[in-house]
Amino acid sequence: MTAEQLEAARELTDIASVQNRYNLTDRASDPLLKLCEAHGIAFLPWFPLGNGSLTTDRVCADIAAAHGVPPGQIALAWLLHRSPVLCPTPGPGSLAHLEENLDAAVVRLGEGDMSRLDALS
């Protein structure tokens, strides 16, 4: 979905959420995200961990080591810090992986962390 398509859809009905590919390195949907923010529409980022590729990124790994967490938590925490309407829904393969993903909500990224992660796009 594009921002233009969302605007057209909003003229026809109320929209509760959209889902587009979005993660640390794929931010093509930034205009759509901004529109969602402006209208309080939930944005569900599809592919939030880049099929695991983000867990091997060097910057992500360095920040994860500094926080004492797995890199996947940093990629998810970045989404949670990026916008209040982003609702990541990664697909865990096990209960332990689900719990690890949920722990991303308590990771507090500082401005320096966010700047380094923002530079990945």
mmCIF file with all atom_site columns, C-alpha atoms in Angstrom:
data_model
loop_
_atom_site.group_PDB
_atom_site.id
_atom_site.type_symbol
_atom_site.label_atom_id
_atom_site.label_alt_id
_atom_site.label_comp_id
_atom_site.label_asym_id
_atom_site.label_entity_id
_atom_site.label_seq_id
_atom_site.pdbx_PDB_ins_code
_atom_site.Cartn_x
_atom_site.Cartn_y
_atom_site.Cartn_z
_atom_site.occupancy
_atom_site.B_iso_or_equiv
_atom_site.pdbx_formal_charge
_atom_site.auth_seq_id
_atom_site.auth_comp_id
_atom_site.auth_asym_id
_atom_site.auth_atom_id
_atom_site.pdbx_PDB_model_num
ATOM 1   C CA . MET A 1 1   ? 0.000   0.000   0.000  1.00 0.00 ? 1   MET A CA 1
ATOM 2   C CA . THR A 1 2   ? 1.169   3.533   -0.715 1.00 0.00 ? 2   THR A CA 1
ATOM 3   C CA . ALA A 1 3   ? 0.322   6.742   1.107  1.00 0.00 ? 3   ALA A CA 1
ATOM 4   C CA . GLU A 1 4   ? -1.813  7.740   -1.890 1.00 0.00 ? 4   GLU A CA 1
ATOM 5   C CA . GLN A 1 5   ? -3.745  4.466   -1.736 1.00 0.00 ? 5   GLN A CA 1
ATOM 6   C CA . LEU A 1 6   ? -4.325  4.939   1.989  1.00 0.00 ? 6   LEU A CA 1
ATOM 7   C CA . GLU A 1 7   ? -5.684  8.437   1.385  1.00 0.00 ? 7   GLU A CA 1
ATOM 8   C CA . ALA A 1 8   ? -8.076  7.055   -1.243 1.00 0.00 ? 8   ALA A CA 1
ATOM 9   C CA . ALA A 1 9   ? -9.184  4.245   1.086  1.00 0.00 ? 9   ALA A CA 1
ATOM 10  C CA . ARG A 1 10  ? -9.767  6.709   3.942  1.00 0.00 ? 10  ARG A CA 1
ATOM 11  C CA . GLU A 1 11  ? -12.244 8.567   1.717  1.00 0.00 ? 11  GLU A CA 1
ATOM 12  C CA . LEU A 1 12  ? -14.331 5.377   1.517  1.00 0.00 ? 12  LEU A CA 1
ATOM 13  C CA . THR A 1 13  ? -14.114 3.976   5.042  1.00 0.00 ? 13  THR A CA 1
ATOM 14  C CA . ASP A 1 14  ? -12.299 4.052   8.367  1.00 0.00 ? 14  ASP A CA 1
ATOM 15  C CA . ILE A 1 15  ? -8.945  2.247   8.321  1.00 0.00 ? 15  ILE A CA 1
ATOM 16  C CA . ALA A 1 16  ? -7.737  0.564   11.508 1.00 0.00 ? 16  ALA A CA 1
ATOM 17  C CA . SER A 1 17  ? -4.338  -0.666  10.317 1.00 0.00 ? 17  SER A CA 1
ATOM 18  C CA . VAL A 1 18  ? -2.060  -1.255  7.364  1.00 0.00 ? 18  VAL A CA 1
ATOM 19  C CA . GLN A 1 19  ? 0.679   -3.808  6.848  1.00 0.00 ? 19  GLN A CA 1
ATOM 20  C CA . ASN A 1 20  ? 3.695   -3.166  4.632  1.00 0.00 ? 20  ASN A CA 1
ATOM 21  C CA . ARG A 1 21  ? 7.262   -4.389  4.518  1.00 0.00 ? 21  ARG A CA 1
ATOM 22  C CA . TYR A 1 22  ? 9.282   -2.238  6.931  1.00 0.00 ? 22  TYR A CA 1
ATOM 23  C CA . ASN A 1 23  ? 12.414  -2.768  8.995  1.00 0.00 ? 23  ASN A CA 1
ATOM 24  C CA . LEU A 1 24  ? 15.800  -1.261  9.813  1.00 0.00 ? 24  LEU A CA 1
ATOM 25  C CA . THR A 1 25  ? 17.057  -1.494  6.247  1.00 0.00 ? 25  THR A CA 1
ATOM 26  C CA . ASP A 1 26  ? 13.821  -1.357  4.232  1.00 0.00 ? 26  ASP A CA 1
ATOM 27  C CA . ARG A 1 27  ? 12.099  1.962   4.844  1.00 0.00 ? 27  ARG A CA 1
ATOM 28  C CA . ALA A 1 28  ? 10.409  2.504   1.493  1.00 0.00 ? 28  ALA A CA 1
ATOM 29  C CA . SER A 1 29  ? 7.121   2.842   3.391  1.00 0.00 ? 29  SER A CA 1
ATOM 30  C CA . ASP A 1 30  ? 8.240   5.881   5.410  1.00 0.00 ? 30  ASP A CA 1
ATOM 31  C CA . PRO A 1 31  ? 5.650   8.174   3.688  1.00 0.00 ? 31  PRO A CA 1
ATOM 32  C CA . LEU A 1 32  ? 2.920   5.666   4.544  1.00 0.00 ? 32  LEU A CA 1
ATOM 33  C CA . LEU A 1 33  ? 4.175   5.444   8.137  1.00 0.00 ? 33  LEU A CA 1
ATOM 34  C CA . LYS A 1 34  ? 4.038   9.243   8.487  1.00 0.00 ? 34  LYS A CA 1
ATOM 35  C CA . LEU A 1 35  ? 0.453   9.264   7.184  1.00 0.00 ? 35  LEU A CA 1
ATOM 36  C CA . CYS A 1 36  ? -0.491  6.499   9.627  1.00 0.00 ? 36  CYS A CA 1
ATOM 37  C CA . GLU A 1 37  ? 1.018   8.539   12.462 1.00 0.00 ? 37  GLU A CA 1
ATOM 38  C CA . ALA A 1 38  ? -0.950  11.623  11.423 1.00 0.00 ? 38  ALA A CA 1
ATOM 39  C CA . HIS A 1 39  ? -4.233  9.696   11.498 1.00 0.00 ? 39  HIS A CA 1
ATOM 40  C CA . GLY A 1 40  ? -3.588  7.292   14.399 1.00 0.00 ? 40  GLY A CA 1
ATOM 41  C CA . ILE A 1 41  ? -3.623  4.223   12.142 1.00 0.00 ? 41  ILE A CA 1
ATOM 42  C CA . ALA A 1 42  ? -1.691  1.174   13.328 1.00 0.00 ? 42  ALA A CA 1
ATOM 43  C CA . PHE A 1 43  ? 1.163   0.121   11.038 1.00 0.00 ? 43  PHE A CA 1
ATOM 44  C CA . LEU A 1 44  ? 2.134   -3.555  11.190 1.00 0.00 ? 44  LEU A CA 1
ATOM 45  C CA . PRO A 1 45  ? 5.640   -3.882  9.736  1.00 0.00 ? 45  PRO A CA 1
ATOM 46  C CA . TRP A 1 46  ? 5.887   -7.015  7.647  1.00 0.00 ? 46  TRP A CA 1
ATOM 47  C CA . PHE A 1 47  ? 9.310   -8.687  7.704  1.00 0.00 ? 47  PHE A CA 1
ATOM 48  C CA . PRO A 1 48  ? 10.414  -6.777  10.855 1.00 0.00 ? 48  PRO A CA 1
ATOM 49  C CA . LEU A 1 49  ? 13.569  -8.861  11.249 1.00 0.00 ? 49  LEU A CA 1
ATOM 50  C CA . GLY A 1 50  ? 14.383  -9.083  7.545  1.00 0.00 ? 50  GLY A CA 1
ATOM 51  C CA . ASN A 1 51  ? 14.086  -12.883 7.646  1.00 0.00 ? 51  ASN A CA 1
ATOM 52  C CA . GLY A 1 52  ? 16.897  -12.912 10.204 1.00 0.00 ? 52  GLY A CA 1
ATOM 53  C CA . SER A 1 53  ? 19.314  -10.814 8.138  1.00 0.00 ? 53  SER A CA 1
ATOM 54  C CA . LEU A 1 54  ? 19.098  -7.946  10.622 1.00 0.00 ? 54  LEU A CA 1
ATOM 55  C CA . THR A 1 55  ? 20.271  -10.189 13.436 1.00 0.00 ? 55  THR A CA 1
ATOM 56  C CA . THR A 1 56  ? 23.672  -10.472 11.721 1.00 0.00 ? 56  THR A CA 1
ATOM 57  C CA . ASP A 1 57  ? 24.137  -6.764  10.967 1.00 0.00 ? 57  ASP A CA 1
ATOM 58  C CA . ARG A 1 58  ? 27.358  -5.492  12.613 1.00 0.00 ? 58  ARG A CA 1
ATOM 59  C CA . VAL A 1 59  ? 25.869  -2.240  13.962 1.00 0.00 ? 59  VAL A CA 1
ATOM 60  C CA . CYS A 1 60  ? 22.876  -4.097  15.350 1.00 0.00 ? 60  CYS A CA 1
ATOM 61  C CA . ALA A 1 61  ? 25.185  -6.706  16.906 1.00 0.00 ? 61  ALA A CA 1
ATOM 62  C CA . ASP A 1 62  ? 27.401  -4.035  18.497 1.00 0.00 ? 62  ASP A CA 1
ATOM 63  C CA . ILE A 1 63  ? 24.431  -2.239  20.036 1.00 0.00 ? 63  ILE A CA 1
ATOM 64  C CA . ALA A 1 64  ? 22.978  -5.558  21.190 1.00 0.00 ? 64  ALA A CA 1
ATOM 65  C CA . ALA A 1 65  ? 26.259  -6.456  22.908 1.00 0.00 ? 65  ALA A CA 1
ATOM 66  C CA . ALA A 1 66  ? 26.298  -3.078  24.674 1.00 0.00 ? 66  ALA A CA 1
ATOM 67  C CA . HIS A 1 67  ? 22.768  -3.732  25.972 1.00 0.00 ? 67  HIS A CA 1
ATOM 68  C CA . GLY A 1 68  ? 23.391  -7.412  26.732 1.00 0.00 ? 68  GLY A CA 1
ATOM 69  C CA . VAL A 1 69  ? 20.567  -8.602  24.470 1.00 0.00 ? 69  VAL A CA 1
ATOM 70  C CA . PRO A 1 70  ? 20.292  -10.553 21.204 1.00 0.00 ? 70  PRO A CA 1
ATOM 71  C CA . PRO A 1 71  ? 20.486  -8.495  17.968 1.00 0.00 ? 71  PRO A CA 1
ATOM 72  C CA . GLY A 1 72  ? 16.889  -9.335  17.041 1.00 0.00 ? 72  GLY A CA 1
ATOM 73  C CA . GLN A 1 73  ? 15.729  -7.459  20.127 1.00 0.00 ? 73  GLN A CA 1
ATOM 74  C CA . ILE A 1 74  ? 17.560  -4.363  18.906 1.00 0.00 ? 74  ILE A CA 1
ATOM 75  C CA . ALA A 1 75  ? 15.869  -4.537  15.489 1.00 0.00 ? 75  ALA A CA 1
ATOM 76  C CA . LEU A 1 76  ? 12.458  -4.852  17.171 1.00 0.00 ? 76  LEU A CA 1
ATOM 77  C CA . ALA A 1 77  ? 13.238  -2.187  19.784 1.00 0.00 ? 77  ALA A CA 1
ATOM 78  C CA . TRP A 1 78  ? 14.200  0.203   16.971 1.00 0.00 ? 78  TRP A CA 1
ATOM 79  C CA . LEU A 1 79  ? 10.730  -0.264  15.470 1.00 0.00 ? 79  LEU A CA 1
ATOM 80  C CA . LEU A 1 80  ? 9.092   0.387   18.840 1.00 0.00 ? 80  LEU A CA 1
ATOM 81  C CA . HIS A 1 81  ? 11.170  3.556   19.309 1.00 0.00 ? 81  HIS A CA 1
ATOM 82  C CA . ARG A 1 82  ? 10.689  4.712   15.705 1.00 0.00 ? 82  ARG A CA 1
ATOM 83  C CA . SER A 1 83  ? 6.945   5.396   15.893 1.00 0.00 ? 83  SER A CA 1
ATOM 84  C CA . PRO A 1 84  ? 4.106   4.924   18.362 1.00 0.00 ? 84  PRO A CA 1
ATOM 85  C CA . VAL A 1 85  ? 1.906   3.405   15.620 1.00 0.00 ? 85  VAL A CA 1
ATOM 86  C CA . LEU A 1 86  ? 4.382   0.649   14.670 1.00 0.00 ? 86  LEU A CA 1
ATOM 87  C CA . CYS A 1 87  ? 3.210   -2.734  15.957 1.00 0.00 ? 87  CYS A CA 1
ATOM 88  C CA . PRO A 1 88  ? 5.799   -5.364  14.992 1.00 0.00 ? 88  PRO A CA 1
ATOM 89  C CA . THR A 1 89  ? 4.513   -8.913  14.726 1.00 0.00 ? 89  THR A CA 1
ATOM 90  C CA . PRO A 1 90  ? 7.532   -11.176 14.179 1.00 0.00 ? 90  PRO A CA 1
ATOM 91  C CA . GLY A 1 91  ? 6.777   -14.856 13.709 1.00 0.00 ? 91  GLY A CA 1
ATOM 92  C CA . PRO A 1 92  ? 8.504   -16.804 16.477 1.00 0.00 ? 92  PRO A CA 1
ATOM 93  C CA . GLY A 1 93  ? 9.428   -20.431 15.914 1.00 0.00 ? 93  GLY A CA 1
ATOM 94  C CA . SER A 1 94  ? 9.232   -21.395 19.578 1.00 0.00 ? 94  SER A CA 1
ATOM 95  C CA . LEU A 1 95  ? 7.988   -20.205 22.952 1.00 0.00 ? 95  LEU A CA 1
ATOM 96  C CA . ALA A 1 96  ? 11.548  -19.159 23.860 1.00 0.00 ? 96  ALA A CA 1
ATOM 97  C CA . HIS A 1 97  ? 11.787  -17.091 20.673 1.00 0.00 ? 97  HIS A CA 1
ATOM 98  C CA . LEU A 1 98  ? 8.413   -15.481 21.441 1.00 0.00 ? 98  LEU A CA 1
ATOM 99  C CA . GLU A 1 99  ? 9.636   -14.517 24.906 1.00 0.00 ? 99  GLU A CA 1
ATOM 100 C CA . GLU A 1 100 ? 12.858  -13.120 23.414 1.00 0.00 ? 100 GLU A CA 1
ATOM 101 C CA . ASN A 1 101 ? 10.835  -11.013 20.967 1.00 0.00 ? 101 ASN A CA 1
ATOM 102 C CA . LEU A 1 102 ? 8.601   -9.708  23.746 1.00 0.00 ? 102 LEU A CA 1
ATOM 103 C CA . ASP A 1 103 ? 11.653  -8.656  25.744 1.00 0.00 ? 103 ASP A CA 1
ATOM 104 C CA . ALA A 1 104 ? 12.444  -6.133  22.987 1.00 0.00 ? 104 ALA A CA 1
ATOM 105 C CA . ALA A 1 105 ? 9.749   -3.928  24.530 1.00 0.00 ? 105 ALA A CA 1
ATOM 106 C CA . VAL A 1 106 ? 11.947  -3.254  27.575 1.00 0.00 ? 106 VAL A CA 1
ATOM 107 C CA . VAL A 1 107 ? 15.103  -2.367  25.619 1.00 0.00 ? 107 VAL A CA 1
ATOM 108 C CA . ARG A 1 108 ? 15.752  1.376   25.922 1.00 0.00 ? 108 ARG A CA 1
ATOM 109 C CA . LEU A 1 109 ? 17.721  2.708   22.991 1.00 0.00 ? 109 LEU A CA 1
ATOM 110 C CA . GLY A 1 110 ? 19.503  6.002   23.515 1.00 0.00 ? 110 GLY A CA 1
ATOM 111 C CA . GLU A 1 111 ? 19.861  8.780   20.959 1.00 0.00 ? 111 GLU A CA 1
ATOM 112 C CA . GLY A 1 112 ? 23.283  7.483   19.928 1.00 0.00 ? 112 GLY A CA 1
ATOM 113 C CA . ASP A 1 113 ? 21.873  3.995   19.373 1.00 0.00 ? 113 ASP A CA 1
ATOM 114 C CA . MET A 1 114 ? 18.989  5.361   17.331 1.00 0.00 ? 114 MET A CA 1
ATOM 115 C CA . SER A 1 115 ? 21.317  7.512   15.214 1.00 0.00 ? 115 SER A CA 1
ATOM 116 C CA . ARG A 1 116 ? 23.532  4.556   14.402 1.00 0.00 ? 116 ARG A CA 1
ATOM 117 C CA . LEU A 1 117 ? 20.541  2.379   13.556 1.00 0.00 ? 117 LEU A CA 1
ATOM 118 C CA . ASP A 1 118 ? 18.843  5.125   11.537 1.00 0.00 ? 118 ASP A CA 1
ATOM 119 C CA . ALA A 1 119 ? 22.000  5.335   9.416  1.00 0.00 ? 119 ALA A CA 1
ATOM 120 C CA . LEU A 1 120 ? 21.518  1.737   8.251  1.00 0.00 ? 120 LEU A CA 1
ATOM 121 C CA . SER A 1 121 ? 18.830  2.585   5.708  1.00 0.00 ? 121 SER A CA 1
#
